[in-house]
XYZ file of C-alpha atoms in Angstrom:
651
model
C 0.000 0.000 0.000
C 1.140 3.511 -0.796
C 0.277 6.845 0.825
C 0.870 9.368 -1.997
C -0.444 12.442 -0.094
C 2.021 12.006 2.769
C 5.849 12.009 2.747
C 7.551 8.637 3.065
C 9.247 9.797 6.260
C 5.877 10.447 7.948
C 4.401 6.964 8.198
C 1.255 5.836 9.992
C 3.071 2.979 11.745
C 2.784 4.537 15.190
C -0.776 5.827 14.743
C -3.639 3.886 16.296
C -5.661 1.996 13.668
C -9.276 1.683 14.800
C -10.711 -0.563 12.086
C -9.923 -2.171 8.761
C -12.067 -3.843 6.092
C -11.639 -5.163 2.562
C -13.600 -6.121 -0.556
C -11.402 -8.878 -2.025
C -12.902 -9.009 -5.522
C -12.615 -5.259 -5.999
C -9.263 -5.075 -4.155
C -10.670 -2.216 -2.131
C -9.453 -1.458 1.406
C -10.600 1.049 4.021
C -8.717 1.983 7.196
C -9.943 4.071 10.118
C -7.096 5.925 11.837
C -7.442 7.967 15.020
C -6.588 11.683 15.048
C -4.635 13.519 17.709
C -7.304 15.902 19.018
C -4.936 17.453 21.594
C -2.381 18.446 18.981
C -1.793 22.213 18.615
C -2.448 21.728 14.885
C -5.991 20.421 15.533
C -8.858 22.946 15.435
C -11.321 21.758 18.048
C -14.203 24.045 17.036
C -13.960 22.933 13.443
C -13.905 19.275 14.509
C -17.028 19.762 16.617
C -18.784 21.550 13.761
C -18.043 18.710 11.348
C -19.351 16.141 13.843
C -22.519 18.211 14.338
C -23.128 18.433 10.573
C -22.606 14.707 10.104
C -24.431 13.232 13.107
C -26.753 16.040 14.215
C -27.588 16.852 17.817
C -28.988 13.457 18.808
C -27.058 10.411 19.880
C -27.309 7.163 17.962
C -25.251 4.003 17.727
C -24.791 4.654 14.022
C -23.152 8.032 14.622
C -19.879 8.463 12.802
C -18.235 10.431 15.598
C -19.316 9.203 19.042
C -17.129 11.760 20.861
C -19.075 14.702 19.324
C -15.964 15.781 17.444
C -14.024 14.544 14.441
C -11.589 12.225 16.203
C -10.829 9.789 13.378
C -10.005 9.748 9.698
C -10.891 7.210 7.006
C -8.508 6.170 4.232
C -9.905 4.532 1.128
C -7.882 2.716 -1.522
C -7.734 3.081 -5.281
C -5.813 0.861 -7.661
C -2.527 2.418 -8.746
C -2.557 0.292 -11.905
C -4.867 -2.276 -13.418
C -2.042 -4.405 -14.909
C 0.336 -5.670 -12.236
C 1.910 -8.464 -14.314
C 5.150 -6.468 -14.661
C 5.475 -5.614 -10.973
C 6.937 -7.636 -8.108
C 8.045 -7.222 -4.489
C 11.774 -8.016 -4.048
C 13.703 -8.810 -0.863
C 17.504 -9.119 -0.856
C 18.958 -11.383 1.815
C 22.306 -13.160 2.064
C 23.169 -12.498 -1.539
C 19.824 -13.784 -2.751
C 17.137 -11.776 -4.473
C 13.674 -13.103 -3.640
C 10.991 -11.829 -6.062
C 7.246 -12.221 -5.370
C 4.647 -11.295 -8.023
C 1.990 -8.756 -7.040
C -1.739 -9.063 -7.651
C -2.565 -5.485 -6.752
C -1.020 -2.128 -5.841
C -3.207 0.157 -3.730
C -2.872 3.838 -2.960
C -4.507 4.984 0.274
C -6.066 8.438 0.174
C -8.244 10.293 2.700
C -11.964 9.588 2.252
C -14.503 12.410 2.566
C -17.641 10.271 2.671
C -18.644 12.036 5.900
C -19.366 15.160 3.814
C -21.864 13.156 1.746
C -23.531 12.044 4.957
C -23.788 15.675 6.106
C -25.395 16.662 2.788
C -27.921 13.832 3.103
C -28.820 15.026 6.614
C -29.426 18.537 5.267
C -31.652 17.287 2.461
C -33.657 15.129 4.852
C -34.300 18.106 7.124
C -35.420 20.230 4.183
C -37.668 17.493 2.872
C -39.308 17.100 6.289
C -40.455 20.738 6.146
C -42.062 20.444 2.749
C -45.144 18.615 1.513
C -44.521 17.166 -1.892
C -47.429 16.153 -4.109
C -46.276 13.643 -6.684
C -48.367 12.956 -9.797
C -47.922 9.359 -10.880
C -47.979 8.721 -14.597
C -48.057 5.287 -16.144
C -45.380 4.926 -18.789
C -44.313 1.968 -20.815
C -40.640 1.096 -20.597
C -38.940 1.338 -23.955
C -37.251 -1.787 -25.291
C -33.565 -1.514 -24.434
C -31.214 -1.747 -27.405
C -27.824 -3.410 -27.185
C -26.014 -0.063 -27.396
C -28.179 1.405 -24.625
C -27.480 -1.670 -22.487
C -23.719 -1.286 -22.975
C -23.913 2.411 -22.050
C -25.933 1.577 -18.944
C -23.457 -1.099 -17.859
C -20.557 1.321 -18.278
C -22.330 4.166 -16.483
C -21.100 5.449 -13.136
C -24.385 4.662 -11.356
C -24.296 1.054 -12.536
C -20.671 0.578 -11.453
C -21.422 2.099 -8.072
C -24.354 -0.259 -7.635
C -22.275 -3.316 -8.573
C -19.500 -2.295 -6.197
C -21.969 -1.832 -3.358
C -23.268 -5.375 -3.808
C -19.999 -6.976 -2.607
C -19.988 -7.150 1.215
C -17.185 -5.780 3.340
C -14.924 -8.261 5.156
C -13.761 -6.846 8.481
C -10.106 -7.342 9.359
C -7.825 -7.077 12.377
C -4.941 -4.631 11.909
C -1.446 -5.701 12.953
C 1.380 -3.179 13.136
C 4.550 -3.372 11.072
C 6.562 -4.630 14.041
C 3.943 -7.099 15.248
C 4.526 -10.829 15.411
C 1.821 -11.668 12.858
C 3.327 -9.187 10.400
C 6.757 -10.709 10.815
C 5.314 -14.158 10.223
C 3.616 -13.055 6.995
C 6.825 -11.439 5.737
C 8.524 -14.840 5.798
C 6.385 -15.836 2.840
C 8.327 -13.332 0.721
C 11.350 -15.649 0.797
C 11.663 -18.668 -1.406
C 11.236 -21.837 0.638
C 12.976 -24.141 -1.874
C 16.642 -24.986 -1.159
C 17.472 -26.199 -4.659
C 17.514 -23.289 -7.095
C 17.267 -25.675 -10.061
C 13.658 -26.346 -9.186
C 12.795 -22.799 -10.214
C 12.368 -23.247 -13.952
C 12.080 -19.529 -14.637
C 15.651 -18.854 -13.515
C 17.298 -21.375 -15.824
C 16.262 -19.595 -19.041
C 18.599 -17.623 -21.222
C 18.963 -13.903 -20.568
C 17.026 -13.074 -23.746
C 14.164 -15.381 -22.788
C 14.079 -14.006 -19.282
C 14.096 -10.442 -20.602
C 11.256 -11.322 -22.973
C 9.282 -12.660 -20.031
C 9.844 -9.477 -18.061
C 9.208 -7.153 -21.011
C 7.042 -8.961 -23.574
C 6.832 -7.312 -26.989
C 3.788 -5.107 -27.537
C 1.034 -6.758 -29.544
C -0.214 -4.856 -32.559
C -3.415 -3.130 -31.676
C -6.316 -3.869 -33.945
C -7.707 -0.839 -35.682
C -11.327 -0.549 -34.650
C -13.495 1.296 -37.098
C -15.524 4.028 -35.428
C -19.185 3.194 -35.088
C -21.313 6.112 -36.228
C -24.862 6.882 -35.086
C -27.559 4.501 -36.275
C -29.195 7.201 -38.416
C -25.965 8.129 -40.230
C -25.201 6.146 -43.378
C -21.818 5.838 -45.049
C -22.256 5.765 -48.811
C -18.965 3.889 -49.202
C -20.129 1.117 -46.872
C -23.610 1.186 -48.402
C -22.357 0.375 -51.886
C -20.595 -2.742 -50.617
C -24.010 -4.264 -49.807
C -26.213 -6.187 -52.270
C -28.618 -4.061 -54.300
C -31.653 -5.213 -52.330
C -30.009 -4.298 -49.011
C -28.983 -0.902 -50.404
C -32.554 -0.091 -51.395
C -33.939 -1.360 -48.070
C -31.408 0.614 -46.005
C -32.039 3.826 -47.934
C -35.817 3.514 -47.632
C -35.642 2.761 -43.883
C -33.676 5.970 -43.372
C -35.643 8.251 -45.720
C -39.163 6.703 -45.329
C -40.536 8.358 -48.532
C -38.662 9.054 -51.780
C -39.284 9.558 -55.512
C -37.816 6.886 -57.784
C -35.541 9.405 -59.511
C -33.933 10.370 -56.190
C -33.401 6.705 -55.330
C -31.578 6.115 -58.600
C -29.388 9.141 -57.881
C -28.266 7.687 -54.544
C -27.281 4.339 -56.026
C -24.069 3.745 -57.950
C -23.994 5.013 -61.509
C -24.873 2.380 -64.076
C -27.326 0.551 -61.808
C -30.100 -1.139 -63.801
C -33.423 0.620 -63.154
C -35.382 -2.601 -63.779
C -33.479 -4.340 -60.973
C -34.080 -1.379 -58.700
C -37.809 -1.478 -59.485
C -37.863 -5.162 -58.622
C -36.124 -4.475 -55.285
C -38.133 -1.383 -54.321
C -41.451 -3.219 -54.679
C -40.327 -5.711 -52.035
C -39.753 -3.064 -49.333
C -41.989 -0.118 -50.316
C -45.436 0.819 -51.631
C -46.403 3.431 -54.228
C -48.258 6.462 -52.818
C -49.010 9.336 -55.200
C -46.198 8.202 -57.504
C -43.639 8.166 -54.655
C -42.270 5.149 -52.793
C -43.022 4.802 -49.061
C -41.347 2.182 -46.850
C -43.622 -0.748 -45.951
C -44.907 -0.899 -42.389
C -43.706 -4.467 -41.765
C -40.182 -3.450 -42.806
C -40.204 -0.431 -40.515
C -41.795 -2.354 -37.618
C -40.487 -5.964 -37.774
C -42.373 -8.813 -36.163
C -42.061 -9.284 -32.372
C -41.036 -5.651 -31.842
C -42.889 -2.934 -29.949
C -43.482 0.800 -30.135
C -40.733 2.871 -28.532
C -43.398 5.326 -27.312
C -46.228 3.184 -25.974
C -45.187 -0.469 -26.135
C -47.875 -1.338 -28.718
C -47.042 -4.557 -30.668
C -45.695 -4.265 -34.213
C -48.765 -5.958 -35.763
C -51.069 -3.225 -34.426
C -48.645 -0.492 -35.503
C -48.510 -1.889 -39.050
C -52.309 -1.827 -39.399
C -52.509 1.768 -38.172
C -49.684 2.965 -40.428
C -51.163 1.149 -43.457
C -54.416 3.025 -42.863
C -52.550 6.356 -42.838
C -50.750 5.536 -46.107
C -53.997 4.308 -47.699
C -55.657 7.621 -46.864
C -52.852 9.434 -48.682
C -53.566 7.359 -51.782
C -57.003 9.036 -51.855
C -56.179 12.665 -51.057
C -53.312 15.046 -50.384
C -54.216 16.000 -46.804
C -55.669 14.204 -43.796
C -56.770 15.292 -40.321
C -54.887 13.847 -37.376
C -57.964 13.661 -35.115
C -59.886 11.716 -37.743
C -57.010 9.241 -38.123
C -56.662 8.776 -34.347
C -60.400 8.220 -33.884
C -60.344 5.288 -36.326
C -57.066 3.470 -35.631
C -57.319 4.162 -31.857
C -53.573 4.251 -31.163
C -51.698 6.542 -28.727
C -51.112 10.106 -30.008
C -47.321 9.626 -30.080
C -47.602 6.707 -32.505
C -50.109 8.520 -34.743
C -47.812 11.541 -34.877
C -44.861 9.324 -35.803
C -46.850 7.774 -38.685
C -47.722 11.198 -40.057
C -44.225 12.644 -39.611
C -42.831 9.831 -41.783
C -44.811 10.856 -44.871
C -46.456 14.244 -44.228
C -45.977 17.719 -42.824
C -48.492 19.843 -40.856
C -50.151 22.704 -42.711
C -52.256 25.486 -41.213
C -56.006 24.812 -41.588
C -55.302 21.812 -43.840
C -54.194 19.103 -41.432
C -51.241 16.966 -42.532
C -50.224 17.231 -46.198
C -48.216 14.584 -48.065
C -44.526 15.489 -48.099
C -43.840 15.177 -51.830
C -45.773 16.300 -54.903
C -47.431 13.596 -56.979
C -44.857 12.030 -59.326
C -46.963 11.965 -62.486
C -43.921 11.242 -64.676
C -43.209 7.932 -62.924
C -46.861 6.832 -63.215
C -46.873 7.610 -66.970
C -43.499 5.959 -67.540
C -44.298 2.780 -65.571
C -48.059 2.143 -65.897
C -47.615 -1.594 -65.235
C -45.969 -0.903 -61.868
C -48.639 1.668 -60.983
C -51.403 -0.835 -61.855
C -49.773 -3.589 -59.790
C -49.431 -1.249 -56.814
C -53.069 -0.194 -57.179
C -54.125 -3.833 -56.940
C -51.997 -4.216 -53.798
C -53.723 -1.210 -52.245
C -57.128 -2.706 -53.039
C -56.125 -5.812 -51.096
C -54.855 -3.723 -48.188
C -58.067 -1.683 -48.269
C -60.253 -4.788 -47.965
C -58.267 -5.919 -44.909
C -58.452 -2.489 -43.297
C -62.220 -2.301 -43.877
C -62.674 -5.525 -41.909
C -60.349 -4.431 -39.080
C -61.533 -0.843 -38.631
C -65.125 -1.337 -39.874
C -65.355 1.449 -42.449
C -66.166 1.868 -46.131
C -64.080 3.591 -48.777
C -67.041 5.807 -49.657
C -66.726 7.393 -46.203
C -63.431 9.009 -47.205
C -63.703 9.550 -50.969
C -64.142 13.302 -51.504
C -67.501 14.000 -53.109
C -67.064 15.505 -56.553
C -69.851 17.586 -58.043
C -71.459 16.095 -61.130
C -72.292 19.556 -62.474
C -70.248 20.869 -65.400
C -67.808 23.692 -64.966
C -69.643 26.991 -64.359
C -70.154 29.269 -67.331
C -69.611 32.925 -66.586
C -72.680 34.955 -67.712
C -73.011 38.682 -67.244
C -75.888 40.258 -65.320
C -77.539 41.712 -68.403
C -77.517 38.322 -70.156
C -78.995 36.625 -67.086
C -81.793 39.237 -66.889
C -82.588 38.898 -70.574
C -82.732 35.089 -70.326
C -85.107 35.308 -67.347
C -87.448 37.686 -69.148
C -87.545 35.424 -72.198
C -88.318 32.426 -69.985
C -91.219 34.342 -68.345
C -92.718 35.233 -71.704
C -92.497 31.621 -72.874
C -94.210 30.269 -69.727
C -96.719 33.117 -69.251
C -99.592 31.407 -71.076
C -99.070 28.117 -69.194
C -98.856 29.868 -65.839
C -101.981 31.940 -66.566
C -103.956 28.799 -67.390
C -102.779 27.041 -64.210
C -103.764 30.058 -62.160
C -107.298 30.123 -63.604
C -107.752 26.389 -62.945
C -106.686 26.844 -59.314
C -109.111 29.746 -58.836
C -111.943 27.691 -60.300
C -111.276 24.656 -58.125
C -110.438 26.420 -54.836
C -112.967 27.681 -52.297
C -110.430 30.058 -50.759
C -110.522 33.586 -52.136
C -107.157 34.570 -53.572
C -106.457 38.223 -53.965
C -105.635 39.028 -57.594
C -102.724 41.267 -58.361
C -102.243 43.024 -61.688
C -99.696 41.299 -63.908
C -97.114 43.626 -65.316
C -96.185 43.206 -68.958
C -93.243 45.509 -68.687
C -90.036 43.895 -69.878
C -87.909 46.364 -67.932
C -89.050 45.127 -64.509
C -86.131 43.334 -62.792
C -86.556 39.820 -61.512
C -85.301 38.681 -58.074
C -83.477 35.389 -58.615
C -81.768 35.105 -55.221
C -82.185 31.802 -53.377
C -82.967 33.593 -50.131
C -86.459 34.398 -51.390
C -87.513 30.834 -50.664
C -87.173 31.437 -46.917
C -89.525 34.082 -45.476
C -87.990 37.021 -43.664
C -87.852 36.730 -39.872
C -87.644 32.917 -39.792
C -85.848 30.787 -37.174
C -84.235 27.493 -38.340
C -86.280 27.661 -41.564
C -89.641 28.252 -39.842
C -91.446 31.641 -39.939
C -91.330 33.483 -36.614
C -94.186 35.178 -34.816
C -93.206 38.505 -36.355
C -92.983 37.103 -39.902
C -95.697 38.216 -42.347
C -96.128 34.559 -43.370
C -96.964 33.456 -39.810
C -100.576 32.407 -39.389
C -101.883 32.346 -35.801
C -104.969 30.427 -36.880
C -102.996 27.434 -38.211
C -101.152 26.207 -35.159
C -99.388 29.412 -34.165
C -99.764 31.003 -30.765
C -99.452 34.582 -29.606
C -95.983 35.718 -28.562
C -96.971 36.404 -24.959
C -98.056 32.804 -24.264
C -96.162 29.527 -24.391
C -97.491 26.145 -25.430
C -97.635 23.400 -22.767
C -95.072 21.385 -24.705
C -92.609 24.282 -24.677
C -93.224 24.910 -20.962
C -92.634 21.235 -20.263
C -89.355 21.313 -22.230
C -88.145 24.388 -20.325
C -88.958 22.947 -16.877
C -87.323 19.581 -17.637
C -84.225 21.271 -19.024
C -83.764 23.539 -16.004
C -84.329 20.681 -13.551
C -81.434 18.915 -15.276
C -79.006 21.836 -15.790
C -80.168 24.334 -13.062
C -78.346 27.334 -14.645
C -78.479 27.981 -18.404
C -77.747 30.926 -20.683
C -80.220 31.787 -23.427
C -77.644 30.785 -26.033
C -77.211 27.326 -24.470
C -80.988 26.866 -24.119
C -81.430 27.617 -27.829
C -78.839 24.974 -28.644
C -80.545 22.393 -26.442
C -83.919 23.269 -27.937
C -82.632 22.796 -31.500
C -81.207 19.398 -30.521
C -84.571 18.482 -28.975
C -86.495 19.484 -32.108
C -84.051 17.574 -34.314
C -84.585 14.414 -32.247
C -88.370 14.445 -32.802
C -89.479 12.163 -35.683
C -90.552 13.890 -38.871
C -94.221 14.838 -38.846
C -94.611 14.565 -35.062
C -93.170 17.912 -34.056
C -95.493 20.070 -31.960
C -93.177 23.078 -32.064
C -93.867 25.584 -34.819
C -91.901 28.796 -35.345
C -90.436 29.256 -31.840
C -88.571 32.576 -31.733
C -85.970 33.736 -29.217
C -88.548 35.959 -27.526
C -91.001 33.089 -27.144
C -88.281 30.893 -25.651
C -87.329 33.635 -23.189
C -90.971 34.274 -22.288
C -91.494 30.553 -21.673
C -88.680 30.678 -19.100
C -90.072 33.672 -17.248
C -93.698 32.426 -17.370
C -92.799 29.039 -15.934
C -92.856 30.456 -12.347
C -89.971 28.085 -11.533
C -87.151 29.986 -13.243
C -85.855 33.550 -13.024
C -83.255 35.610 -14.785
C -79.996 36.234 -12.890
C -78.600 39.720 -13.523
C -74.903 38.831 -13.734
C -72.704 41.977 -13.916
C -70.424 41.080 -16.804
C -67.287 43.243 -17.185
C -67.368 46.093 -19.686
C -64.739 44.476 -21.923
C -66.562 41.133 -22.100
C -66.636 39.294 -25.405
C -69.787 37.357 -24.538
C -72.653 37.600 -27.036
C -75.943 39.162 -25.871
C -77.591 35.730 -25.657
C -74.672 34.500 -23.536
C -75.164 37.394 -21.098
C -78.783 36.397 -20.426
C -78.458 33.891 -17.589
C -81.444 32.034 -16.092
C -81.575 29.800 -13.043
C -83.943 27.299 -11.481
C -85.692 29.227 -8.680
C -88.491 27.103 -7.212
C -88.673 23.300 -7.022
C -90.361 22.836 -3.624
C -87.180 21.536 -1.991
C -85.306 23.007 0.976
C -82.255 23.271 -1.250
C -83.948 26.131 -3.155
C -82.707 28.501 -0.411
C -79.116 27.571 -1.168
C -79.548 28.253 -4.878
C -81.219 31.634 -4.315
C -78.405 32.771 -2.037
C -75.895 31.642 -4.655
C -77.717 33.616 -7.364
C -77.699 36.676 -5.117
C -73.923 36.389 -4.680
C -73.463 36.346 -8.454
C -75.539 39.510 -8.884
C -72.635 41.353 -7.178
C -69.804 39.852 -9.246
C -69.631 37.547 -12.234
C -66.909 35.439 -10.546
C -66.316 34.672 -6.868
C -64.186 32.480 -4.660
C -65.506 29.476 -2.793
C -64.915 30.984 0.634
C -67.219 33.930 -0.219
C -70.037 31.561 -1.172
C -69.414 29.501 1.953
C -69.459 32.596 4.174
C -72.737 33.861 2.686
C -74.427 30.503 3.157
C -73.175 30.255 6.738
C -74.404 33.800 7.442
C -77.932 33.129 6.204
C -78.445 29.420 6.899
C -76.028 28.683 9.724
C -73.682 25.703 9.539
C -73.739 24.272 5.987
C -72.053 20.928 5.321
C -69.266 20.553 2.800
C -71.375 18.051 0.853
C -74.137 20.642 0.356
C -71.635 23.257 -0.832
C -70.070 20.779 -3.259
C -73.507 19.835 -4.579
C -74.475 23.482 -5.036
C -71.285 24.333 -6.929
C -71.470 21.220 -9.112
C -75.094 21.922 -10.065
C -74.852 25.629 -10.805
C -71.206 26.616 -11.327
C -68.002 25.929 -13.179
C -64.471 26.446 -11.873
C -61.539 28.076 -13.657
C -58.200 29.273 -12.249
C -59.405 29.108 -8.651
C -62.568 31.165 -9.316
C -66.184 30.001 -9.609
C -68.546 31.148 -12.388
C -72.173 30.416 -13.156
C -72.450 27.821 -15.902
C -71.899 29.277 -19.349
C -70.380 32.564 -18.124
C -66.667 31.690 -18.194
C -64.944 34.131 -20.529
C -63.001 32.331 -23.279
């Protein structure tokens, strides 16, 4: 053992050794040596401070310094060299040189592990004063590659863990002049009397010198291993043509055929390349895209979510099939059908597409029309392959191709006609049909018992004709039905005056408020339209319900009232969103709670929970937490620590 931080003249032979231990496999030794605390060179206050930092104020059997001061020092060994085959310990006695080979050379240096213990104490005290809320997230462990495994094995944390697994073997220290030490030193001398028995000393000087200093072996030149996504073109062209094409496609994912030919060696036969590319890629919009089963081999898993390769291949095939139909796709639509984690869906799209504003994900490359025209047989064969893939996908994901084919209008291209020509054509059409229309009108008058007011027919050709499509819907209509203020509204044929509400409408309003408790006029209109749409055709009892009639039905119900919420001046809420109504009377004791809540929101459009709780306690006494939670869940929504009435949160 060596002590490199201390002069050779200042040994530790006369210093008291308190403990010793060893890890034989690691050749690691630790010695505990006492310190002279009464020496004038020892700072007592500093020693006490170190002991306090390490052990704290309490007393425990595991304390490092039992005397409440740093009264000992630990030395830890490191290997001076990893190759000790050239080193030996020699003893010269009576003209004889006794050489003993060494298995390890250790250097003893002071250990400062007590500082780590002090830091751990500090962190434990800080952690005890804090409350940490940890959010647990379930993650799938990624499959570990061979390179990642080698890096992990060579990491410092892994080596530390492996070293800690070997137990310490405690030893008894014997001084240099002790009897046991003297006994062990006798093993340094050769016990054999006959020197001829030592075969290593009967060799020639050259052989003996070669044994002591063997010639250096030529080191093998190891080629540097580049990253997995970096490809050497020189190494690539040493591979067979099929492997070259496969390697290029796995790295690029999508490529035109012309670019692929440019990456291969000059003079490569394009027919052979076409034969190879069809084994590892599929044709999408005239460009070649790597096959899913090549990119995700069998018995592998997703690096993001752990999904098996078979499921990944089906999802990616669906994405590529969609790009055979159109240039852009929507990510949400894809995810809703293939039902894979978002990370995997994004990876599929990033392989072959790029995001575009308001257009979803657009295919990376323009359609290669030249390749399709030049190789129609290949394009036809690929189309047949896609039809087979489509039939499999339809069975797996339960869809039809017609669901995704963009609907093309059967109308011819529009012909641009000026306004004067359109007016002239309309007038000519009226003149041609005037006699037929006049005859039909007379027949209707003769066969109808209802008196129809006759209007004079103008023969003027200069009178303009209104050809706008909006004339088919009467003015003042709601959802296509004439409103109460519309001139086409007939109160005698099912309509009702604006100041009354039909029983069906009243029933809808009461049921809706008993379910939602607080609703804005805008939200009630939406719910009403959904209710009308759900009624079978021909059975609807609602005719021409306007906004005013809907609002009057709320106020006339006697169970609901409007809540005057003071919205801020800079609010972006629409007028219908600012009209807030709440359920007022149900006959339950809980109505008092709701009324007090509404009163609180007439002072401010947003409040904190403690304000609501204080108002309820002031008026009703002790209110349970369950009642407050029920009240807030029924009538309010929470955002950023504040509570709002439903539908009043500002976007």
